[in-house]
PDB file of C-alpha atoms in Angstrom:
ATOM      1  CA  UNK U 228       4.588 -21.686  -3.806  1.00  0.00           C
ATOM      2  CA  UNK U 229       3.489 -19.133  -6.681  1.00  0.00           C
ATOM      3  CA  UNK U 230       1.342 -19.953  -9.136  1.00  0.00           C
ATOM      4  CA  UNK U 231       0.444 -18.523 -12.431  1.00  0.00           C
ATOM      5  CA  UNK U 232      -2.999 -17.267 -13.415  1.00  0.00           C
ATOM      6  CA  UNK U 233      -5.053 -15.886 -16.333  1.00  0.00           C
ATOM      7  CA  UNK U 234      -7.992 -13.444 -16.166  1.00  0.00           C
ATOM      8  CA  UNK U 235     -11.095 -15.536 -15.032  1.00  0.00           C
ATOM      9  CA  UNK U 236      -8.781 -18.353 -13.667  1.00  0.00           C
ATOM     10  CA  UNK U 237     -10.671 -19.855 -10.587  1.00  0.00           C
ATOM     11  CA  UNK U 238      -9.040 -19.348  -7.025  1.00  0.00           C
ATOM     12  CA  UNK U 239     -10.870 -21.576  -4.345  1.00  0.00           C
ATOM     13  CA  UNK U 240     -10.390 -20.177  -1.127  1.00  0.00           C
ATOM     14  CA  UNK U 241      -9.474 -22.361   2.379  1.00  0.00           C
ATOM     15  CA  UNK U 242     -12.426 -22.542   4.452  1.00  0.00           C
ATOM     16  CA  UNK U 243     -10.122 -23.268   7.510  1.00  0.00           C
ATOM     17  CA  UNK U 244      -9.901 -19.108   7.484  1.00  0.00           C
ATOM     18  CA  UNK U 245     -11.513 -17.534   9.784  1.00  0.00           C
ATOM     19  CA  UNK U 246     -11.038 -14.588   7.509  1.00  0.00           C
ATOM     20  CA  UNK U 247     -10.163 -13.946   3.737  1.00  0.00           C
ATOM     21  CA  UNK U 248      -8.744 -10.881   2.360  1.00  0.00           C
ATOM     22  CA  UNK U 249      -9.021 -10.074  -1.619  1.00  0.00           C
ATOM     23  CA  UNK U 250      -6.100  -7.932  -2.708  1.00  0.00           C
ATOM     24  CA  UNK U 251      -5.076  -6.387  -5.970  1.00  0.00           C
ATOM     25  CA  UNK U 252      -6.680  -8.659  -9.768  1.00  0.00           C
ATOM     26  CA  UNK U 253      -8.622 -11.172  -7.462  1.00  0.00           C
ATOM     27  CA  UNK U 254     -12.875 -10.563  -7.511  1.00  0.00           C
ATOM     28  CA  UNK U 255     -14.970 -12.363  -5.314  1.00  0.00           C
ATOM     29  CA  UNK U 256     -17.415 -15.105  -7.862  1.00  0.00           C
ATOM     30  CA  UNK U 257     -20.833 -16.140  -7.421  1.00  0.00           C
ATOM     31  CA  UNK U 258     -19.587 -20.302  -8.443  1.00  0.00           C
ATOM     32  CA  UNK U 259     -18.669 -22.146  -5.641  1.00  0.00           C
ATOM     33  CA  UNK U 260     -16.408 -24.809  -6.066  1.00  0.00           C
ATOM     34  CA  UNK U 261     -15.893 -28.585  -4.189  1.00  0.00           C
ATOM     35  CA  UNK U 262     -13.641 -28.081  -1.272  1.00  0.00           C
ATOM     36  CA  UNK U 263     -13.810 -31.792   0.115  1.00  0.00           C
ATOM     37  CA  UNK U 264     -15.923 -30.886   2.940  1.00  0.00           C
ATOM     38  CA  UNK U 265     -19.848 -31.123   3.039  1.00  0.00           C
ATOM     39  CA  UNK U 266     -20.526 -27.783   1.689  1.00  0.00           C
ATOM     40  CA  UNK U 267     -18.953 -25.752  -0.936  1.00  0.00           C
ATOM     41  CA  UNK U 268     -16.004 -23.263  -0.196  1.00  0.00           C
ATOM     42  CA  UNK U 269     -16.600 -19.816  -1.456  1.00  0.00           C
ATOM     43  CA  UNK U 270     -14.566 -19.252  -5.010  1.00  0.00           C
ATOM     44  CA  UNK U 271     -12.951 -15.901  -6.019  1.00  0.00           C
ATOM     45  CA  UNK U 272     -11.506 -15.329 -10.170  1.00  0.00           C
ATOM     46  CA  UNK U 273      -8.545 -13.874 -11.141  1.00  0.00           C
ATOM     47  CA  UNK U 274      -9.038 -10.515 -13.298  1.00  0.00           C
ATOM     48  CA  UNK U 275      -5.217 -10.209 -14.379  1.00  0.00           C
ATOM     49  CA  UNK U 276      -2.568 -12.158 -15.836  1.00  0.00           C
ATOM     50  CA  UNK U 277       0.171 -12.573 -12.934  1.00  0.00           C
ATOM     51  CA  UNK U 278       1.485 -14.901 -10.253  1.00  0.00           C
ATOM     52  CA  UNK U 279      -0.553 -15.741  -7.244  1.00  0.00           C
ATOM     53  CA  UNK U 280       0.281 -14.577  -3.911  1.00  0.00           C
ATOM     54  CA  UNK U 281      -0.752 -15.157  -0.551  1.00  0.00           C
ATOM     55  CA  UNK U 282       0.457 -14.356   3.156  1.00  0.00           C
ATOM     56  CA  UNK U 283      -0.538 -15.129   6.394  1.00  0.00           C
ATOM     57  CA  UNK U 284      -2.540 -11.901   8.245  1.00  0.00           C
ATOM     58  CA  UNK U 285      -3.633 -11.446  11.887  1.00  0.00           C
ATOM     59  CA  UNK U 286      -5.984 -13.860  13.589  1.00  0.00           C
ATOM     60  CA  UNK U 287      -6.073 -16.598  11.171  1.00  0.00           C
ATOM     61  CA  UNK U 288      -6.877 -14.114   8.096  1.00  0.00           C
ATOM     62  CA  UNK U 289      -5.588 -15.241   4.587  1.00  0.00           C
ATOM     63  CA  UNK U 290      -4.316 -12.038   2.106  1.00  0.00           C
ATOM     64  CA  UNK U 291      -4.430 -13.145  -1.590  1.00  0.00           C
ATOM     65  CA  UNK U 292      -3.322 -11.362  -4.710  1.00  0.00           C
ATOM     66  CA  UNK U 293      -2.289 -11.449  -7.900  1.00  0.00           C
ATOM     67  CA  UNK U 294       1.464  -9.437  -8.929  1.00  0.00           C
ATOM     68  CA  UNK U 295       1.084  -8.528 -12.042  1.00  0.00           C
ATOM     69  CA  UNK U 296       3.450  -5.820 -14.099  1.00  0.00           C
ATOM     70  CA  UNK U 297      -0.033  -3.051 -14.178  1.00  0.00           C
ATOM     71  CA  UNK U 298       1.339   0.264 -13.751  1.00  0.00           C
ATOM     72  CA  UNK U 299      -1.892   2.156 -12.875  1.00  0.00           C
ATOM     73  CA  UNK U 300      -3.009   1.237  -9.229  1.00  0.00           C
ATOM     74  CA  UNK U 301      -6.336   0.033  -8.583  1.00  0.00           C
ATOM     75  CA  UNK U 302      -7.563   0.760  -4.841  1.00  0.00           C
ATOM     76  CA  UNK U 303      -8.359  -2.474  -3.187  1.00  0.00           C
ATOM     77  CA  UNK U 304      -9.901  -2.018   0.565  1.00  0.00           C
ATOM     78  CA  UNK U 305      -7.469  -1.960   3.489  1.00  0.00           C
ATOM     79  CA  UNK U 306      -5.126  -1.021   1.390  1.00  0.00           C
ATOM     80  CA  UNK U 307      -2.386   1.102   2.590  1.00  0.00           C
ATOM     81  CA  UNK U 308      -2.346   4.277  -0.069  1.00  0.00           C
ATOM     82  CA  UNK U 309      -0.815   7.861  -0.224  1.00  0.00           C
ATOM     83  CA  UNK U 310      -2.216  10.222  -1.733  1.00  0.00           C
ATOM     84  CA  UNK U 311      -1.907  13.996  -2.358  1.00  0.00           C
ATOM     85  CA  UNK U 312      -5.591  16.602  -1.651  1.00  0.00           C
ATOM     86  CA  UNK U 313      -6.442  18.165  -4.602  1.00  0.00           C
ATOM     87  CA  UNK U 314      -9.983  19.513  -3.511  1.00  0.00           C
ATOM     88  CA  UNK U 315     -11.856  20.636  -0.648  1.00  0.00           C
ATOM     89  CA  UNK U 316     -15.628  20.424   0.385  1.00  0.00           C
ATOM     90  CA  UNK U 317     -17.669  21.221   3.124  1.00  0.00           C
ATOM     91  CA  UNK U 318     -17.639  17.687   4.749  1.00  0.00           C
ATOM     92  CA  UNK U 319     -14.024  16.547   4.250  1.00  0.00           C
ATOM     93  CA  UNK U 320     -11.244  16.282   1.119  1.00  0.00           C
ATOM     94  CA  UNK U 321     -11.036  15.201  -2.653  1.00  0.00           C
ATOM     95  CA  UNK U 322      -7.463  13.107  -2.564  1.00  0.00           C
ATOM     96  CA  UNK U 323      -5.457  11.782  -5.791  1.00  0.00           C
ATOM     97  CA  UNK U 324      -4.541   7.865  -5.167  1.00  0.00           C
ATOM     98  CA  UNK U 325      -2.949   8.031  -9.089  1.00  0.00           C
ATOM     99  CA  UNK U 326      -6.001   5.597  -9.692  1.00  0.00           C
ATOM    100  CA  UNK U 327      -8.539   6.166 -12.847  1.00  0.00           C
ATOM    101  CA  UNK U 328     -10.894   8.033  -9.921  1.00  0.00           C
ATOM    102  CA  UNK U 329     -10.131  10.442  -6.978  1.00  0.00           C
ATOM    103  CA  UNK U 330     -10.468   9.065  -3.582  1.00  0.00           C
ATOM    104  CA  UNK U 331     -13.018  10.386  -0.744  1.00  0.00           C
ATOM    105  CA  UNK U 332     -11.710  11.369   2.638  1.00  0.00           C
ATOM    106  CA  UNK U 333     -14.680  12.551   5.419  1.00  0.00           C
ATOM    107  CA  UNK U 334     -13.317  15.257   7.981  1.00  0.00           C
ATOM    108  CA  UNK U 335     -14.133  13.055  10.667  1.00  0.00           C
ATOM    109  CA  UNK U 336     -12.184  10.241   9.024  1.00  0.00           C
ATOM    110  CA  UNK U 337      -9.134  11.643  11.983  1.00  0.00           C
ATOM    111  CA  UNK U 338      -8.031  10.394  15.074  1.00  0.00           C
ATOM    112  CA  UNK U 339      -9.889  12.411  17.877  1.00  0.00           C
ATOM    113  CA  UNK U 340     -11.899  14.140  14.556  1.00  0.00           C
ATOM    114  CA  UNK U 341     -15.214  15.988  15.820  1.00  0.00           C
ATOM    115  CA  UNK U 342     -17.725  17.942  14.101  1.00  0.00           C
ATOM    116  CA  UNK U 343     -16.320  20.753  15.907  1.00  0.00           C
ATOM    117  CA  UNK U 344     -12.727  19.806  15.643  1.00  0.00           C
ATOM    118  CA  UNK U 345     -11.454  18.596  12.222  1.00  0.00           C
ATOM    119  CA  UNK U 346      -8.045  18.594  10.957  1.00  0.00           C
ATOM    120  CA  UNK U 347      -7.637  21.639   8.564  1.00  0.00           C
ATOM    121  CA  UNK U 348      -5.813  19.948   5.881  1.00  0.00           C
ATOM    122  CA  UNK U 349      -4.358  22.491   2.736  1.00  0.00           C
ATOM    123  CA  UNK U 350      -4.556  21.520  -1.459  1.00  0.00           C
ATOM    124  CA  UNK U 351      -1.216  19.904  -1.623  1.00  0.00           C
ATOM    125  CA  UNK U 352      -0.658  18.360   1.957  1.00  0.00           C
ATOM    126  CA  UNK U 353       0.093  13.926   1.273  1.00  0.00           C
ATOM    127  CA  UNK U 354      -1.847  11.940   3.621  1.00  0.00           C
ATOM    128  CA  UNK U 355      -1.278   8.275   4.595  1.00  0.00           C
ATOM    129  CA  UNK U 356      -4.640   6.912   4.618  1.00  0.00           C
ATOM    130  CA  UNK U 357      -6.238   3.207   4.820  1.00  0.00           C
ATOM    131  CA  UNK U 358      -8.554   2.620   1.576  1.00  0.00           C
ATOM    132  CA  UNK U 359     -12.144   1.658   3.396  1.00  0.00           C
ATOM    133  CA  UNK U 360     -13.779   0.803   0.636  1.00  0.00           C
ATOM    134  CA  UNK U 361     -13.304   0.163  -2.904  1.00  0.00           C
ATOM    135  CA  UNK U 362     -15.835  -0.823  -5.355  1.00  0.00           C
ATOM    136  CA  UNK U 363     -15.932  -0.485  -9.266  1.00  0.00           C
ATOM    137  CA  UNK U 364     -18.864   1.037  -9.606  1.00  0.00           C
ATOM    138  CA  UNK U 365     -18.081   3.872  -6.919  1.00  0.00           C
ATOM    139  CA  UNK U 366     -15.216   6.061  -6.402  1.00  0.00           C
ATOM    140  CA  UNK U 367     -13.079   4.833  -3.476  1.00  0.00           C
ATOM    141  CA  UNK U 368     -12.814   5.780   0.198  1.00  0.00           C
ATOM    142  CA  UNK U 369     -10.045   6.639   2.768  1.00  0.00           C
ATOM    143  CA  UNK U 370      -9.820   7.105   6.247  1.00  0.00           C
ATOM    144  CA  UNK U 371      -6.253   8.236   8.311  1.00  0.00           C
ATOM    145  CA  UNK U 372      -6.241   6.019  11.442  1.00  0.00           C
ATOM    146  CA  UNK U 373      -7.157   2.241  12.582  1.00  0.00           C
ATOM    147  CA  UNK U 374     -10.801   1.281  12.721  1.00  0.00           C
ATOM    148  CA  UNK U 375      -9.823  -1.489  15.482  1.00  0.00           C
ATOM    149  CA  UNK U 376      -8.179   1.150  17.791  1.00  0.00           C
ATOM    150  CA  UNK U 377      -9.481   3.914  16.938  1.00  0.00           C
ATOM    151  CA  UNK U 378      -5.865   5.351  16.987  1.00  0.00           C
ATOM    152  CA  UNK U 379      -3.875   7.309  14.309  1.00  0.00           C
ATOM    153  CA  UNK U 380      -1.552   4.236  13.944  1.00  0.00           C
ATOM    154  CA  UNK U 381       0.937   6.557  11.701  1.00  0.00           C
ATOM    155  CA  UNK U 382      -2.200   7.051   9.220  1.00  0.00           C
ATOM    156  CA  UNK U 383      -2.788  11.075   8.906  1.00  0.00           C
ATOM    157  CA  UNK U 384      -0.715  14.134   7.360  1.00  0.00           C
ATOM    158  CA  UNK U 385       2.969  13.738   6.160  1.00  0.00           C
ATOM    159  CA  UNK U 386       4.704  16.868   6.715  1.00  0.00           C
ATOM    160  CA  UNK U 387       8.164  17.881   4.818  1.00  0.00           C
ATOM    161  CA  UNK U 388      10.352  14.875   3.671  1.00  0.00           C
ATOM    162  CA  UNK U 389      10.170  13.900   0.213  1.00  0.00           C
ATOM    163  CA  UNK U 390       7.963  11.401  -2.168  1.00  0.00           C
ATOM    164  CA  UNK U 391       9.559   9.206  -4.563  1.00  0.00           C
ATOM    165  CA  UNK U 392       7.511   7.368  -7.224  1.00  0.00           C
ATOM    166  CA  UNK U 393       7.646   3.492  -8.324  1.00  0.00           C
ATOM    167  CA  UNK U 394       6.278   0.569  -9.107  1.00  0.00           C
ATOM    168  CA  UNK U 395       3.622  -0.810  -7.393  1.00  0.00           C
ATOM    169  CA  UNK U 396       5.883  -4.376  -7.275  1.00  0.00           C
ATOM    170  CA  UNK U 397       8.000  -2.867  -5.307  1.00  0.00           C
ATOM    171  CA  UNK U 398       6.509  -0.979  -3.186  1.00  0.00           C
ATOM    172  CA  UNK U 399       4.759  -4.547  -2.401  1.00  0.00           C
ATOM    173  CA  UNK U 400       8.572  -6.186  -1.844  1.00  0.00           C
ATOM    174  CA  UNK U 401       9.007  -2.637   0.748  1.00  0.00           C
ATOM    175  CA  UNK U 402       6.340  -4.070   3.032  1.00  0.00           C
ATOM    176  CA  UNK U 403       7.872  -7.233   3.453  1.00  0.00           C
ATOM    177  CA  UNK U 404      10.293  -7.894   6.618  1.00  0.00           C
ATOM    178  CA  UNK U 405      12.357 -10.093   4.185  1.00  0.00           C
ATOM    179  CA  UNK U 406      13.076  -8.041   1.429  1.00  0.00           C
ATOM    180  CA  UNK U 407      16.586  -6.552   2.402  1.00  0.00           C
ATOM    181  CA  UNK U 408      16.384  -2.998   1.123  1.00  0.00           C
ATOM    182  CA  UNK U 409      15.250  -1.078   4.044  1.00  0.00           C
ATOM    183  CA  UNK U 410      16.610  -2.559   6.865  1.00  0.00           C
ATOM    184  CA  UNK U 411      20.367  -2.184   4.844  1.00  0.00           C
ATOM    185  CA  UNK U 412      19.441   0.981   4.737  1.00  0.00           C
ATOM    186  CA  UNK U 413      17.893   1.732   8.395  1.00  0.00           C
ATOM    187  CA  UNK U 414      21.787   0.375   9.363  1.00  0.00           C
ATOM    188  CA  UNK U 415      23.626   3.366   7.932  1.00  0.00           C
ATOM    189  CA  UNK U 416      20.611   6.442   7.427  1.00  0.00           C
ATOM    190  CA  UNK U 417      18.121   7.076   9.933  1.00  0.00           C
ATOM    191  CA  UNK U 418      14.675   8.148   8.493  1.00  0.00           C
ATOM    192  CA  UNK U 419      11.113   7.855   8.864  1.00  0.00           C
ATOM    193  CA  UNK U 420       8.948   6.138   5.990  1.00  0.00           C
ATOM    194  CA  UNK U 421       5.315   5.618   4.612  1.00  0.00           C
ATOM    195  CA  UNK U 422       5.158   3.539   1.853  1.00  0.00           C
ATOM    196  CA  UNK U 423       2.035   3.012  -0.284  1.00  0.00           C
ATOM    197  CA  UNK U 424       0.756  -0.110  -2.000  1.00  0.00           C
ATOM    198  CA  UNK U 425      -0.379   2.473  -4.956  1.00  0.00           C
ATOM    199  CA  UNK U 426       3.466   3.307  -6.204  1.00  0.00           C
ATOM    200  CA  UNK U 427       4.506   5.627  -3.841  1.00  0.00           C
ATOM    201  CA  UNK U 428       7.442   5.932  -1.105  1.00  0.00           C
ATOM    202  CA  UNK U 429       7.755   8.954   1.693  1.00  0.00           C
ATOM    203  CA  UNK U 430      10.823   9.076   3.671  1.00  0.00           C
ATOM    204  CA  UNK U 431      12.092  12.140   5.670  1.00  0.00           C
ATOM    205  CA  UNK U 432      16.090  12.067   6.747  1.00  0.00           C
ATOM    206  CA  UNK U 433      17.720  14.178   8.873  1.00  0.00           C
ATOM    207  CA  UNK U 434      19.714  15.752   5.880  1.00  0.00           C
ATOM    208  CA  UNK U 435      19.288  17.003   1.965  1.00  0.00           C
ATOM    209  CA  UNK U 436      22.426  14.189   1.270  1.00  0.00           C
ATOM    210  CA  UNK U 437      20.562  10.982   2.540  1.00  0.00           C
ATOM    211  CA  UNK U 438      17.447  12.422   1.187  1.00  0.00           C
ATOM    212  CA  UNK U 439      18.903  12.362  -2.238  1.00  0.00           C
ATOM    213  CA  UNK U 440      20.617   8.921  -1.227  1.00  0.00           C
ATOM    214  CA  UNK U 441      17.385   7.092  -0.444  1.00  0.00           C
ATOM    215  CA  UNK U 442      15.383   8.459  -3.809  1.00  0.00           C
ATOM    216  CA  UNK U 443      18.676   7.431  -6.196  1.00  0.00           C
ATOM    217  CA  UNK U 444      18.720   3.895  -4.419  1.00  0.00           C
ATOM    218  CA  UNK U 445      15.434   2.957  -4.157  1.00  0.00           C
ATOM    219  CA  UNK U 446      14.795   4.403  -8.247  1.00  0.00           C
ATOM    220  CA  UNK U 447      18.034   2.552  -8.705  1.00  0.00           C
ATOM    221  CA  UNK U 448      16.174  -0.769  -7.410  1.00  0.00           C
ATOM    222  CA  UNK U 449      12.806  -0.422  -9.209  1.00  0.00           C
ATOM    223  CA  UNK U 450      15.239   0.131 -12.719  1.00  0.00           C
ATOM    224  CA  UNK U 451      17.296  -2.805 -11.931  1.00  0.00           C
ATOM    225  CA  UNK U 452      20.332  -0.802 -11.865  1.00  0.00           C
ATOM    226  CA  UNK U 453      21.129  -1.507  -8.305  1.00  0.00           C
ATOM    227  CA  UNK U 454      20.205  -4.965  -6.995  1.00  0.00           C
ATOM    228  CA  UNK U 455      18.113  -6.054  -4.130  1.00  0.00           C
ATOM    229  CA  UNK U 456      21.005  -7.363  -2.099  1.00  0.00           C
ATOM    230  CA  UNK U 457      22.581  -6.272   0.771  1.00  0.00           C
ATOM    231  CA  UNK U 458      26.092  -6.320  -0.293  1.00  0.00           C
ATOM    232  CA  UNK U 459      24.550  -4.091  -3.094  1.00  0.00           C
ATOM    233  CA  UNK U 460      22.471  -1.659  -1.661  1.00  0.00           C
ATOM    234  CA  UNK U 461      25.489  -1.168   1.171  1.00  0.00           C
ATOM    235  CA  UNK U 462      27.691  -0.624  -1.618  1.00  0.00           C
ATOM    236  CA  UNK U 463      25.509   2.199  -2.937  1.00  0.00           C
ATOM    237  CA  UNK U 464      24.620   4.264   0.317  1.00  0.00           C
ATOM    238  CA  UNK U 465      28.505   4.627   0.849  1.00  0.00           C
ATOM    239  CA  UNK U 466      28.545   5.878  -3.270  1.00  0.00           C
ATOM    240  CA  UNK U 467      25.982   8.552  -2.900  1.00  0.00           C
ATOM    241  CA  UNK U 468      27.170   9.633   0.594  1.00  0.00           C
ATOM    242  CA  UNK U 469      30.673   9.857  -0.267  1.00  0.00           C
TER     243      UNK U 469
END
């Protein structure tokens, strides 16, 4: 059940977690607060106005955030971002998240990356990357493949396709197995997709028509001019392919 919270609003966490996750407008607090047990459960505050959400992650971990209407994104770590290199350096990339500071991305920061072997990555060229860390005080860093395997795991360079931009709502509802948008439209276009929690969508079809398709429905969705039904969105891939 969602709740509704102010900025400084107090969120006890569970201490039945083995692991807690902080996502977007939640900051860890110093307070503690009574949890029933014999000690104190850790306490985090709201830092937006917006309904509380929560969602169950692997091994017993606990996500928490608050969906609010911002429309600037504000990198949160683990975070799944994509962003577009505007700079490089001698020891790896400057990359544009659309946050108020440009993200950090090492050269080695690759699956299989060496000192002698680095990805050679072009001004221009999206990445999907992982946010590794994210504090206010320090501009935030990314890293293209899975810490716990080691593996690309999809994370890396995007090539050809096309990026769409939207809110950062729904790019939150595109992550979630229940929302009925993409998999109505995996049944009549085949593509490929990244989609980042910092308002951005890459897909890449097989042709120029579904490419256009895909952008016009999922813009359609985020304006409210096509609704997030099936019935809907079926109606609207057999519009723009027609």
């Amino acid at each position: 059940m969602t709740s509704l919270v102010l900025p400084g609003d107090s969120i006890p966490l569970p201490s039945s977690s083995k692991s807690i996750v902080l996502g977007p407008g939640i900051a860890a607090s110093t307070s503690r607060v009574q949890s029933g047990r014999s000690q104190d459960a850790p306490a985090c505050i709201a830092t937006r106005l917006g309904l509380l959400g929560s969602a169950k992650g692997k091994e017993k971990s606990e996500q928490y955030w608050v969906e609010g209407s911002s429309k600037r994104y504000i990198p949160a770590q683990k975070d799944m971002v994509l962003g577009t290199i505007i700079a490089r350096h001698a020891e790896g990339y400057r990359v544009d998240l659309g946050s108020a500071q440009m993200a950090s991305l090492e050269g080695l920061a690759f699956e299989g990356a060496t000192k002698r072997s680095k990805p050679n990555l072009k001004v221009g060229t999206l990445v999907y990357a992982r946010v590794s860390l994210a504090n206010r005080d320090m501009e935030p860093e990314i890293e293209c493949f899975d810490p716990n395997t080691g593996k690309a795991e999809g994370f890396g360079e995007l090539k050809g396709g096309l990026m769409v931009t939207c809110s950062l709502q729904l790019c939150r509802k595109l992550l979630n197995p229940k929302f009925p948008v993409l998999p109505t439209l995996a049944a009549s276009i085949p593509f490929e997709i990244a989609v980042g929690l910092n308002g951005r969508v890459w897909f890449k079809t097989e042709t120029v028509s579904e490419s256009i398709a895909l952008k016009r429905i999922i813009e359609g969705v985020d304006s409210g001019h096509i609704k997030a039904e099936k019935e809907d969105v079926e109606q609207a891939v057999k519009e723009y392919l027609a």
